[in-house]
Coordinates of C-alpha atoms in Angstrom, one line a residue:
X1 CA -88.0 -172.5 83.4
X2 CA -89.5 -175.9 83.0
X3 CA -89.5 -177.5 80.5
X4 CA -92.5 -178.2 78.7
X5 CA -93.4 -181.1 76.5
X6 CA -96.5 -183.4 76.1
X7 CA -97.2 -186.2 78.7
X8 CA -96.5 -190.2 77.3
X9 CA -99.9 -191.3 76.2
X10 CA -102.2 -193.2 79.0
X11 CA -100.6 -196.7 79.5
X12 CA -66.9 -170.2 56.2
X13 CA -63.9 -168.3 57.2
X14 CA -62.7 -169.2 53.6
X15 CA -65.9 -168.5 51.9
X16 CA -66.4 -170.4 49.1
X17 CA -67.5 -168.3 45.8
X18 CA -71.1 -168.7 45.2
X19 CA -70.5 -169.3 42.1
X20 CA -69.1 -173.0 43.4
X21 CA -71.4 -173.4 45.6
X22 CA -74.6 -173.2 44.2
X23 CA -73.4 -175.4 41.6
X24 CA -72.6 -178.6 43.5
X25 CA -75.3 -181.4 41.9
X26 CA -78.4 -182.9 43.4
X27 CA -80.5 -179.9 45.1
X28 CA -80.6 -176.4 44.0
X29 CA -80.0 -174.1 46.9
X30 CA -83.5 -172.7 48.4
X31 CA -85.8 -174.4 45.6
X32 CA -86.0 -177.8 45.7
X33 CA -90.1 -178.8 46.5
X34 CA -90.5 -180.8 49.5
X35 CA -91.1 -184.4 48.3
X36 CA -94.2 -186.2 49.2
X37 CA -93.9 -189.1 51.6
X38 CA -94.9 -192.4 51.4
X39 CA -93.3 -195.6 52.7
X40 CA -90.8 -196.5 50.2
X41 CA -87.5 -194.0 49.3
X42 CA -86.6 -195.8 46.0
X43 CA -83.3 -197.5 45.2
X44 CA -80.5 -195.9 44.0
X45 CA -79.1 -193.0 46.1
X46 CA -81.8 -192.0 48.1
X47 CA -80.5 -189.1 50.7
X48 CA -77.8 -187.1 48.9
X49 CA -74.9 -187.0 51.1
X50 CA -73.4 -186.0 54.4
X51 CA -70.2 -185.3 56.5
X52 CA -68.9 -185.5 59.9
X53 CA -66.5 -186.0 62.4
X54 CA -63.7 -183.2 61.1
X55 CA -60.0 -183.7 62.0
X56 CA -57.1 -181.6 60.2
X57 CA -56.5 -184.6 58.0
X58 CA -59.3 -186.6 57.7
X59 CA -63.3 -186.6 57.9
X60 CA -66.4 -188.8 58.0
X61 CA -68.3 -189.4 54.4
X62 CA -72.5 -191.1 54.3
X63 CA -74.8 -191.9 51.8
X64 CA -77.7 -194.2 51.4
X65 CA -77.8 -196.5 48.6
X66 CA -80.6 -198.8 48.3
X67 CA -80.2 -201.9 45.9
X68 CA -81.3 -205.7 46.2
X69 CA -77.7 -206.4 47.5
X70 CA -74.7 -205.5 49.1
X71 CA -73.1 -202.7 46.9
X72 CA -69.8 -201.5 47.2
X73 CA -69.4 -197.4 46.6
X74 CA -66.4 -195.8 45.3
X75 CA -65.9 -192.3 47.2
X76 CA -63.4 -189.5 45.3
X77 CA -62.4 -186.1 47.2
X78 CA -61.3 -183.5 45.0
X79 CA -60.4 -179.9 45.4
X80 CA -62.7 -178.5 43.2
X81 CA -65.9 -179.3 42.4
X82 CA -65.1 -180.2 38.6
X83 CA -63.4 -183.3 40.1
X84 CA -60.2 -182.8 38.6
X85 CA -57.5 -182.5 41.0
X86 CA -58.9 -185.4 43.1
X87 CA -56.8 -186.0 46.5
X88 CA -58.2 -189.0 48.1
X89 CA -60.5 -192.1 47.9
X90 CA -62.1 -195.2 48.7
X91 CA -64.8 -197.6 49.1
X92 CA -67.9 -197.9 51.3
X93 CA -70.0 -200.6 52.1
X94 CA -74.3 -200.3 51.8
X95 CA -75.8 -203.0 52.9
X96 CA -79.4 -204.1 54.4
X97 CA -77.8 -204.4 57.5
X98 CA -76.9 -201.2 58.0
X99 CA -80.0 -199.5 56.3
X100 CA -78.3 -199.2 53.2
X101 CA -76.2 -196.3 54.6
X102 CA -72.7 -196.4 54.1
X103 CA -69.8 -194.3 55.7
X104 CA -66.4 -194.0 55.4
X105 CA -63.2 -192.5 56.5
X106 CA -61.6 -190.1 53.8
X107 CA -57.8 -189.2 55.2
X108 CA -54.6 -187.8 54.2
X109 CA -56.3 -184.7 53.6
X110 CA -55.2 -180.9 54.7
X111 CA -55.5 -179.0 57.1
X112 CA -58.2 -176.2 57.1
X113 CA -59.4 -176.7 53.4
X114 CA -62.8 -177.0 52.0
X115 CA -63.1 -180.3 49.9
X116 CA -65.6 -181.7 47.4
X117 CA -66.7 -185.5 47.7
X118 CA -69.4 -188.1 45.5
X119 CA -69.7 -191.8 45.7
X120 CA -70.1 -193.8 42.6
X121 CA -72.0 -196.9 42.0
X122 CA -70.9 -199.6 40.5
X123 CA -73.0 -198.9 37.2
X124 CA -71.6 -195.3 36.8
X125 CA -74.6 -193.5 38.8
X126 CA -73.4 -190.9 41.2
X127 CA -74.7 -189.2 43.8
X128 CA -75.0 -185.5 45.0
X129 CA -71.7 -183.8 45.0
X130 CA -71.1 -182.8 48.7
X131 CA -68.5 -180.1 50.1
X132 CA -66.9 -180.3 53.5
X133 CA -64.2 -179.0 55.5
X134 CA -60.9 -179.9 57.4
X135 CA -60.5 -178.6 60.7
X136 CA -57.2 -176.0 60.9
X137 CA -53.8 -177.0 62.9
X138 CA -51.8 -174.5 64.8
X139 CA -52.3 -170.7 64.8
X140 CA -55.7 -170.0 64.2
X141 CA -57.3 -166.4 64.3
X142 CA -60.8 -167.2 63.4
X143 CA -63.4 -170.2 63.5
X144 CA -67.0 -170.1 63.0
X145 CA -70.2 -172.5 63.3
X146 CA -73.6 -172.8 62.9
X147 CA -74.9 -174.4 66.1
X148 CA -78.8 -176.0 65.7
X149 CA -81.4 -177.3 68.0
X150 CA -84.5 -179.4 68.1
X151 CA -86.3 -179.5 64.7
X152 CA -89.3 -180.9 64.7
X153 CA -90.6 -182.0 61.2
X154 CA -94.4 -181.5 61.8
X155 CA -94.7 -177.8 63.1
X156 CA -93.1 -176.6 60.1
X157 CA -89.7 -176.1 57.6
X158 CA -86.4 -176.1 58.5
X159 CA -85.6 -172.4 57.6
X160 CA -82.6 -172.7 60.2
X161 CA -80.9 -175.1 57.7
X162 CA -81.4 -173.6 54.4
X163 CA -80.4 -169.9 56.2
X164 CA -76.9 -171.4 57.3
X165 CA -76.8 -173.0 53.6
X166 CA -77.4 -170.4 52.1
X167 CA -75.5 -167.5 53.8
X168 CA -72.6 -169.3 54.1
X169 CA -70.5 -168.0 56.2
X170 CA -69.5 -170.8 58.7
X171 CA -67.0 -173.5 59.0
X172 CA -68.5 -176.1 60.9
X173 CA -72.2 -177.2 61.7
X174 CA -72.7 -178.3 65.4
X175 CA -76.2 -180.1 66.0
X176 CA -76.9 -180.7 69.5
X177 CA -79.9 -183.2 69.9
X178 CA -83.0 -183.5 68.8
X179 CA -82.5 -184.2 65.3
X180 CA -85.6 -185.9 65.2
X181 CA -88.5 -186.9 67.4
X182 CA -90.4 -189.9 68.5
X183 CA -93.7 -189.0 68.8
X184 CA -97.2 -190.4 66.6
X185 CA -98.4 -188.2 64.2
X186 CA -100.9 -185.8 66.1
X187 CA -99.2 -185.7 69.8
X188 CA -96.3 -183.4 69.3
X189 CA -97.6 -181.3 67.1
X190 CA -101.3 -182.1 67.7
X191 CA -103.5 -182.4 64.8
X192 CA -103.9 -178.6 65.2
X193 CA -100.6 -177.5 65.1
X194 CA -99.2 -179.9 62.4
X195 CA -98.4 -178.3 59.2
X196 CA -100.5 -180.2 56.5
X197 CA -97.7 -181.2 54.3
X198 CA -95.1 -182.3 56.9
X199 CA -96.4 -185.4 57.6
X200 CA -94.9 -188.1 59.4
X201 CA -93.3 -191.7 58.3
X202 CA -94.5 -194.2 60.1
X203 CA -97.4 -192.1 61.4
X204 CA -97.3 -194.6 65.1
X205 CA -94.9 -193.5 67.7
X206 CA -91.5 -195.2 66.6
X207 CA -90.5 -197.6 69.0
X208 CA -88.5 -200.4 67.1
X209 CA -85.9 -200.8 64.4
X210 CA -87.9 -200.2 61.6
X211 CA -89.6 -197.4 63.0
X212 CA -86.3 -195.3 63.8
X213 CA -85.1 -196.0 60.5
X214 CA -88.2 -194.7 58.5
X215 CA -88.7 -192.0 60.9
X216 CA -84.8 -190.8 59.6
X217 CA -85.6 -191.6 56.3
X218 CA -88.5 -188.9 56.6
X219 CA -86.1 -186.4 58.4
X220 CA -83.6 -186.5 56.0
X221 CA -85.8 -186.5 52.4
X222 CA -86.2 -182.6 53.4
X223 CA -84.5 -180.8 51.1
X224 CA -82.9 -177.8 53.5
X225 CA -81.8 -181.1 55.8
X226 CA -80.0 -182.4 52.7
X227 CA -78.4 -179.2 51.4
X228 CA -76.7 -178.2 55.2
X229 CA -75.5 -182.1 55.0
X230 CA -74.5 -181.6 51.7
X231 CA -72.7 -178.0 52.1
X232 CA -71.1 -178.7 55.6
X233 CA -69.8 -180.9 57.7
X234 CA -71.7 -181.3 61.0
X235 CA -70.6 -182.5 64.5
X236 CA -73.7 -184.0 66.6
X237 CA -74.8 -185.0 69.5
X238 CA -78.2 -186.7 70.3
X239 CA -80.5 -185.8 72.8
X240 CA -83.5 -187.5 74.2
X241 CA -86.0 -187.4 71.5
X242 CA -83.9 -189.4 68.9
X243 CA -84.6 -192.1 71.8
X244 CA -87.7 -190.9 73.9
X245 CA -88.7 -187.8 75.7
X246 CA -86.8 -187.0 79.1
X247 CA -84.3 -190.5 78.2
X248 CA -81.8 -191.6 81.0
X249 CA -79.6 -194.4 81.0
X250 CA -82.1 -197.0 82.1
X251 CA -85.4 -195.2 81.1
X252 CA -87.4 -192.5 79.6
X253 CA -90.4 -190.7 80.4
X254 CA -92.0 -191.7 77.2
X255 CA -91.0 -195.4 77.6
X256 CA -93.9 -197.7 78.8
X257 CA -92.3 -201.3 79.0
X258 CA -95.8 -203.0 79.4
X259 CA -96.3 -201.7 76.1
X260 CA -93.2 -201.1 74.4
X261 CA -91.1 -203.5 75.8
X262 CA -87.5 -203.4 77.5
X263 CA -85.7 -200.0 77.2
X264 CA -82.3 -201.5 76.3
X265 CA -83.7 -203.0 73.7
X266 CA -85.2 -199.4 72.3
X267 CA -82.4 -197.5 73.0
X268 CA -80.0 -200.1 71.4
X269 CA -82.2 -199.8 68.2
X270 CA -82.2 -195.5 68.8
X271 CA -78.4 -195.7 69.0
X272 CA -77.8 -198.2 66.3
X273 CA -80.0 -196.0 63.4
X274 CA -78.6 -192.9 64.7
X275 CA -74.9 -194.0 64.2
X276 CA -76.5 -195.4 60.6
X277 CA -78.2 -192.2 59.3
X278 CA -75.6 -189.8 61.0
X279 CA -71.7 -189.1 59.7
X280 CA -70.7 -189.9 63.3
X281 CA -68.4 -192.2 65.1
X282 CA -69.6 -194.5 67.6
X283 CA -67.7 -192.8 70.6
X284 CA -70.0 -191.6 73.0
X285 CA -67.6 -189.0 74.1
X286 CA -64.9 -186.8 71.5
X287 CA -62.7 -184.1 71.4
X288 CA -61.7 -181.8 68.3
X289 CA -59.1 -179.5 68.1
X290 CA -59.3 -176.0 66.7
X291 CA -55.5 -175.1 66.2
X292 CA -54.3 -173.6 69.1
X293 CA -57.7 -171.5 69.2
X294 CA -60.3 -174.2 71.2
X295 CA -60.9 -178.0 72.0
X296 CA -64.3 -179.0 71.5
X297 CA -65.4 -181.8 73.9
X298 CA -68.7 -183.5 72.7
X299 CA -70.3 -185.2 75.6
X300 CA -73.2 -187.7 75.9
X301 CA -76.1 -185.8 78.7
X302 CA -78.5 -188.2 77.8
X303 CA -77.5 -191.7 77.6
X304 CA -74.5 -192.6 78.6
X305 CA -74.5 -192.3 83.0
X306 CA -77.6 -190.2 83.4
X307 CA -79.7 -190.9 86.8
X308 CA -83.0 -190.7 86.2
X309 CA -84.5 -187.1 86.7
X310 CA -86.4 -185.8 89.4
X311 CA -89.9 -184.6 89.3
X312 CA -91.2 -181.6 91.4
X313 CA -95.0 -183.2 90.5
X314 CA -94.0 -185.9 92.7
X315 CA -92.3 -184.0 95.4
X316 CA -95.6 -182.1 96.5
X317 CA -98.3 -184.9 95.2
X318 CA -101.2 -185.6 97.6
X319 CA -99.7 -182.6 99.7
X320 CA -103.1 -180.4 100.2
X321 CA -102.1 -177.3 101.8
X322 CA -99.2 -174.8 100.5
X323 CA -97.5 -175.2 103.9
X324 CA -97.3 -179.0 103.2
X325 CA -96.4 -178.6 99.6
X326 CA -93.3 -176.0 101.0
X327 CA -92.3 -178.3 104.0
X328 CA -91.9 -181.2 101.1
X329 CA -90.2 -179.2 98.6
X330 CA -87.9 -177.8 101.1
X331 CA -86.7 -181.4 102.7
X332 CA -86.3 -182.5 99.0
X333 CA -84.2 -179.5 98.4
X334 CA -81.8 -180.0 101.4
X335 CA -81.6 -184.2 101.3
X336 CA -82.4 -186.0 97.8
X337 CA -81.7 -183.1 95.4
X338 CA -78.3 -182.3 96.5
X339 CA -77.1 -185.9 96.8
X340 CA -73.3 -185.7 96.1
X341 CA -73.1 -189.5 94.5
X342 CA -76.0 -188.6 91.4
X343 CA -74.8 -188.5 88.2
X344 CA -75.5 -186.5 84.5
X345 CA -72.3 -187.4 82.8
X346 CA -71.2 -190.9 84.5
X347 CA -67.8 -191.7 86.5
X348 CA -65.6 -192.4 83.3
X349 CA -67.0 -189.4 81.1
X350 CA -66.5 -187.0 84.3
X351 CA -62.9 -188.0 84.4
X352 CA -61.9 -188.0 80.8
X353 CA -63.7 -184.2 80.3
X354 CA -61.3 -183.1 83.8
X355 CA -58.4 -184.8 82.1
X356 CA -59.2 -183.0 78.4
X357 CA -59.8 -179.7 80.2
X358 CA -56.6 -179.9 82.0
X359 CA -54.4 -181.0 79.0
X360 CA -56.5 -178.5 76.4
X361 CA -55.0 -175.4 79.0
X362 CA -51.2 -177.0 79.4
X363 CA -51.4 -176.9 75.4
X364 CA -51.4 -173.2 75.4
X365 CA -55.3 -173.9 73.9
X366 CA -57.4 -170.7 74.3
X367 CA -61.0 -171.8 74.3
X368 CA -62.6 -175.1 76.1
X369 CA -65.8 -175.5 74.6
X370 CA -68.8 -178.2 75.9
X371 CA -71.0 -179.1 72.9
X372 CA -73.5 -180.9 75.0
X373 CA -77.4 -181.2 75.1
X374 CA -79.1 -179.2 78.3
X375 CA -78.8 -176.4 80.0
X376 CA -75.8 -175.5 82.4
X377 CA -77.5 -172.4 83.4
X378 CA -79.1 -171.9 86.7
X379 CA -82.9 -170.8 86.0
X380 CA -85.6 -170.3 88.2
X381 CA -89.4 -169.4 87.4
X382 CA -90.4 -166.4 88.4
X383 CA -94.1 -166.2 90.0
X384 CA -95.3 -164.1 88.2
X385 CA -95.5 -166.3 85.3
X386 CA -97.7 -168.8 86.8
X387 CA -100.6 -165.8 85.8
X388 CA -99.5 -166.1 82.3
X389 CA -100.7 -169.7 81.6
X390 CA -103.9 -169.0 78.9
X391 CA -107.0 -170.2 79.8
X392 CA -107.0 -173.0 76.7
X393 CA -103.8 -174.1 78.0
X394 CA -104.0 -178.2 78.6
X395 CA -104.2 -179.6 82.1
X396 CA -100.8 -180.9 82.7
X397 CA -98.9 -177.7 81.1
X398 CA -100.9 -175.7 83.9
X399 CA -99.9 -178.3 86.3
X400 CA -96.4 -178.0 85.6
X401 CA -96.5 -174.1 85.1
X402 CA -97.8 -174.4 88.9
X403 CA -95.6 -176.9 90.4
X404 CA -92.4 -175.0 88.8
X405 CA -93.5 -171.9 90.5
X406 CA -93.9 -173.7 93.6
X407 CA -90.3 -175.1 93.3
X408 CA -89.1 -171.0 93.0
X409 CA -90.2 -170.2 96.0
X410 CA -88.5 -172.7 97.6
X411 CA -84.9 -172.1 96.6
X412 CA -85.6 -174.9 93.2
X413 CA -84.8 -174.7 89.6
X414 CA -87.7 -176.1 87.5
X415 CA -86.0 -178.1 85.1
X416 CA -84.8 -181.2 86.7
X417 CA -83.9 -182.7 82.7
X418 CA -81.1 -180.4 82.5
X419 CA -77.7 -179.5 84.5
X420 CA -80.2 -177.6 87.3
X421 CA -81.3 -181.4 88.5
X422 CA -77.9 -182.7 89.2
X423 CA -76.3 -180.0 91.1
X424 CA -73.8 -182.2 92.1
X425 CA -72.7 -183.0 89.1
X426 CA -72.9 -179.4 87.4
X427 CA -70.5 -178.9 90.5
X428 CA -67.7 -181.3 89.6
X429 CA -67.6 -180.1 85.9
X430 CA -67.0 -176.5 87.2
X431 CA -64.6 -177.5 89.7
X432 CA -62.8 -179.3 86.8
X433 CA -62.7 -176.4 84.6
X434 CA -61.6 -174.2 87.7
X435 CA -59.0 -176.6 88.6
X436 CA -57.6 -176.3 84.8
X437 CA -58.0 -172.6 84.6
X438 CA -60.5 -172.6 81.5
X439 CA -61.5 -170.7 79.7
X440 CA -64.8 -172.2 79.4
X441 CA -67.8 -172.0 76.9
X442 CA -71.0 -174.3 77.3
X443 CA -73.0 -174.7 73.8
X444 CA -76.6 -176.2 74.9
X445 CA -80.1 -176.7 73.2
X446 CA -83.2 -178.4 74.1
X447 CA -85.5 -175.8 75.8
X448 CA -86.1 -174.3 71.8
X449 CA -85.5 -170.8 73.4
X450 CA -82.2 -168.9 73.3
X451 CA -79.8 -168.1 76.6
X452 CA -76.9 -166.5 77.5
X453 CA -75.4 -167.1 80.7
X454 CA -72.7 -166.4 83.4
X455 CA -71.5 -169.5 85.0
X456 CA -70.0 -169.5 88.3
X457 CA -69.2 -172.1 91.1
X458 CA -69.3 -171.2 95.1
X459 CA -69.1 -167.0 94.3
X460 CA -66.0 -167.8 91.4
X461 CA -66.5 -167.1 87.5
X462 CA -66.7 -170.6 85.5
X463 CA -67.6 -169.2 82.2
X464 CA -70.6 -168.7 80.2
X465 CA -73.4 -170.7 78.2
X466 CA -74.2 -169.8 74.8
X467 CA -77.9 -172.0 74.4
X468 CA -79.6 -172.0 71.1
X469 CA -83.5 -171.5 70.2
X470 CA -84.6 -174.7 68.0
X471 CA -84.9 -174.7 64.5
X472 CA -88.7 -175.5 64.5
X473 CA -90.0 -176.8 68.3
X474 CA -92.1 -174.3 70.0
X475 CA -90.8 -172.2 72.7
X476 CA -92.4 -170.3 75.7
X477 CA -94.6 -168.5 73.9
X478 CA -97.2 -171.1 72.6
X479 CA -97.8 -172.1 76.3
X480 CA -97.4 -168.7 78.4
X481 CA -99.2 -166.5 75.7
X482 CA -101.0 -164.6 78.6
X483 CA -97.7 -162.3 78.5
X484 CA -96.0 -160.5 75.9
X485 CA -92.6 -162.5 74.6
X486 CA -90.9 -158.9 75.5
X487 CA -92.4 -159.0 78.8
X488 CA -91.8 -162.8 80.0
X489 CA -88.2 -162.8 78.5
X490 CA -87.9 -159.5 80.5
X491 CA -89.2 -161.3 83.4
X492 CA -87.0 -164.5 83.0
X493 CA -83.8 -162.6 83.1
X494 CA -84.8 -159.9 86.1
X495 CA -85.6 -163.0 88.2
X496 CA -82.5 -164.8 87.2
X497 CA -79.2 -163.5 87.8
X498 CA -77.0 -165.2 86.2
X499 CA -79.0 -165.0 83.2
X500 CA -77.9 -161.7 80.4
X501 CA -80.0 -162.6 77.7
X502 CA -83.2 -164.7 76.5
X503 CA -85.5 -165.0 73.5
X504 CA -88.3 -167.6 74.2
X505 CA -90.3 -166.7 71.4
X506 CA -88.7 -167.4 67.9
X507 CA -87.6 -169.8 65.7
X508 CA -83.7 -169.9 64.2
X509 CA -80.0 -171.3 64.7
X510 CA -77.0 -169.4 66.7
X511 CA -73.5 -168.9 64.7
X512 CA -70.4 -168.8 67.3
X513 CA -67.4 -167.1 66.5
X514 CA -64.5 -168.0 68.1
X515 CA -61.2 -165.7 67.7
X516 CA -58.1 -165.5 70.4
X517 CA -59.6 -162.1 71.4
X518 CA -63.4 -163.2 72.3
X519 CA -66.2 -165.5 71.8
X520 CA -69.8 -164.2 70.4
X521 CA -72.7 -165.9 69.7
X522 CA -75.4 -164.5 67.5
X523 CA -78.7 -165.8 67.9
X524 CA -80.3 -165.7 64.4
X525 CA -84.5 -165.3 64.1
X526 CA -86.0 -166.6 61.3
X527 CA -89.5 -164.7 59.9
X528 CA -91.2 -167.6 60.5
X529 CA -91.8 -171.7 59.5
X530 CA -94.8 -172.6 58.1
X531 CA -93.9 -171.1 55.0
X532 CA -90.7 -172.5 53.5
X533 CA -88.5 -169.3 53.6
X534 CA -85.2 -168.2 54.5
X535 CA -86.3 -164.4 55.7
X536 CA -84.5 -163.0 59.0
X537 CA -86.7 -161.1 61.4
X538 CA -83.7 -160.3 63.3
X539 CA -81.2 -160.9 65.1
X540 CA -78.7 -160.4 68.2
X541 CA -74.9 -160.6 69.6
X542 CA -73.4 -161.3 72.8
X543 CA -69.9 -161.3 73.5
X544 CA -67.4 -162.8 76.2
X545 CA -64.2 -161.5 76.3
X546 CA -61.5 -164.1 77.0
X547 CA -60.2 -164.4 80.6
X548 CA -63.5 -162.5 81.3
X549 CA -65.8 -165.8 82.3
X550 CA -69.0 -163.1 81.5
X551 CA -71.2 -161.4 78.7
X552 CA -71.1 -158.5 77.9
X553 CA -74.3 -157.3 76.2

């Protein structure tokens, strides 16, 4: 399916007791009021507290303290949330330069343990009390995370977030892109579809330092933002919005540079406040090891080799008859669009994921899974869904709806943003995992519907593609709402072989469990997000055995 979006303007598996954790300081689970927004944060600590970048001894620590100068924070790790059997500590830096966020390394911790952490000021203050978790070294029967998508802070609350806080019943949280987004106030969600007390900071499209780092300081003043920062640590990978719509390496769809100046310097400022807000490291590429259960590879998508994307508009414009418009689409199908030299991941990030594949198998490693940004999956539009475009639906969405239709019939996947445009590419990764005999697992957002897939590569099994509906981002429905979501997810997945499952209607997270036995992934549906709630309207399975390379429904 293509992938819709609006055009760039004119020019635990040791659960904690819940007695524990609902008594960590700074936000009470499920009740804090969202604050109201304005253009200053205060001083002090501003953003409760975050964690990252898990190892079996050591992981990454934020918070934001804002003072008139340089501060230096204390940071104590303890064992229990009382604070006293403390294990490790140290210091952090929060500075102007660095948006008052500071980060640092806690180590010489153990293996497979949930932790308790604060930073103290130097006049006594203190901020939230945060919990993470180690990741676990050699046998491992069990691991579990919450995997999130594309929240938009206009359309509504983050019910995803303060579900997985709130249940608690994972290990790990694993955020693949679109943490935030770029647009002005009114674009995406237009003034229609904004909720009235989501409002954004700085209301202009954010294009410069500044604007990135108020736009995060928005983001992350939501309370169910703070509390799954606060209750787990997250891996994360950004996407293109936390730059600009449809990003590459040298561009971006929503990049004008006669108005908005060079695109290095943009995406240097995107990057920079990213690695400042988030409890990441600046590798663009990492691995993290599960025991002897699974490797997770986190790979870049977006910004790090990317070609720019093709565009199935600009295959078939000026092309007046349908015969021209197939003739077109059909050349660009057998000569540009399979071009064995384009790139998605880059030269150096291809071979370092062939040589982590190879050496996760030889380890005796049972899972090999991609937390990355877009769909591996090969989907095509089926024609029938060209009839389901409303009448009220804008210009360019029934443009698209058309052209992606066209691109069906000719033997062409719609989405040229994800793996579906760089075939070549897709190609080498499978032939990678092939080559290493993995046993391979995809994790993708981005399209704010939910997918399950079987991969495969020239007639042989690859593995399978567990892709999670966004937290708050509209899916399918608000632009095909001609059709039932039954009937056009039941359309999606006849059309599309490969394809087991979809949901392109609702609004949620997806928890994957990983044991030595099988992988699941459950797709989790909230009741809704424009009232802040964390009601379940449902939810569903799918499995893959290992060795399998399939679902099973």
């Amino acid at each position: 399916m293509i992938k819709i979006e609006p055009p760039a303007p004119p020019a635990a598996s040791t659960a904690l007791s819940r007695r524990n954790l609902f008594k960590l300081g700074g936000l009470a689970a499920a009740t804090a009021s969202t604050p109201s927004f304005a253009r200053s944060f205060g001083t002090g600590f501003t953003h409760g507290v975050a964690s990252g970048e898990p190892g079996p001894d050591k992981v990454m620590l934020w918070t934001r303290f804002v003072s008139d100068q340089d501060v230096w924070l204390e940071f104590q790790v303890s064992v229990t949330p009382e604070f006293d059997k403390m294990v490790a500590g140290g210091s952090a830096k929060a500075s102007a330069e660095t948006d008052w966020c500071a980060k640092a390394w806690a180590d010489g911790l153990r293996e497979d343990r949930w932790y308790y952490y604060r930073f103290v000021a130097p006049d006594g203050s203190m901020s939230d009390i945060g919990r993470t978790r180690t990741l676990p070294a050699g046998a491992t029967q069990r691991f579990r995370m919450a995997v999130l998508s594309c929240s938009n802070y206009g359309f509504g609350y983050f019910n995803a977030y303060a579900h997985a806080a709130e249940t608690n019943d994972v290990d790990l949280a694993v955020h693949l892109g679109d943490y935030i987004y770029e647009y002005n106030r009114g674009t995406y969600p237009s003034a229609g579809d904004a909720h009235p007390d989501r409002l954004l900071w700085p209301e202009s499209e954010i294009v410069a330092l500044a604007d990135y780092r108020l736009r995060y300081a928005t983001y992350r003043s939501d309370p169910d933002l703070r509390r799954i920062h606060q209750l787990l640590p997250m891996i994360s990978v950004w996407d293109d919005h936390e730059s600009a719509n449809d990003s590459w390496k040298d561009g971006a769809q929503n990049h004008q540079p006669e108005t908005e100046g060079d695109w290095e310097v943009r995406k240097a400022a995107a990057k920079r406040v990213y690695r400042e807000w988030m409890p990441v490291s600046d590798e663009p590429y990492a691995e993290y090891q599960l025991g002897d259960l699974a490797t997770l590879l986190r790979l870049d998508t977006r910004l790090e080799g990317r070609e720019k994307q093709f565009n199935i508009g600009d295959v078939i414009q000026r092309k007046r008859s349908s015969e021209e418009m197939g003739a077109a689409l059909a050349a660009f199908r057998d000569g540009a669009y399979r071009a064995k030299d384009r790139e998605l991941l880059g030269a150096s990030q291809q071979a370092w994921l062939a040589d982590r594949l190879m050496a996760s198998r030889k380890a005796g490693t049972q899972w090999q899974v991609l937390v990355q940004q877009v769909l591996m999956g090969e989907l095509f539009t089926a024609p029938q869904l060209a009839e389901a475009v409303p009448d009220s639906a804008p210009d360019f969405i029934r443009r698209r709806v058309q052209a992606s239709t066209l691109a069906g019939g000719a033997g062409l996947p719609a989405n040229m943003d994800a793996w579906d445009g760089y075939p070549a590419a897709r190609a080498r990764v499978f032939e990678a995992s092939l080559e290493a005999d993995a046993n391979l697992i995809s994790l993708a957002g981005d399209t704010h519907n939910a997918w399950g897939f079987d991969l495969a590569h020239s007639g042989e099994k690859v593995g399978v593609e567990f892709a999670t509906h966004s937290v708050s981002s509209p899916g399918l429905e608000s632009y095909l709402g001609a059709i039932s979501p039954q009937d056009l997810s039941r359309a999606i997945v006849s059309h599309n072989a490969p394809l087991k499952y979809a949901d392109t209607s609702q609004r949620g997270y997806m928890v994957v469990e990983l044991t030595p036995e099988r992988a699941s992934a459950e797709f989790r549906f909230m009741a809704g997000i424009r009232q802040r709630s964390t009601c379940l309207a449902g939810a569903r399975r799918i499995v893959a055995s290992a060795g399998s390379r399939a679902i099973a429904i």
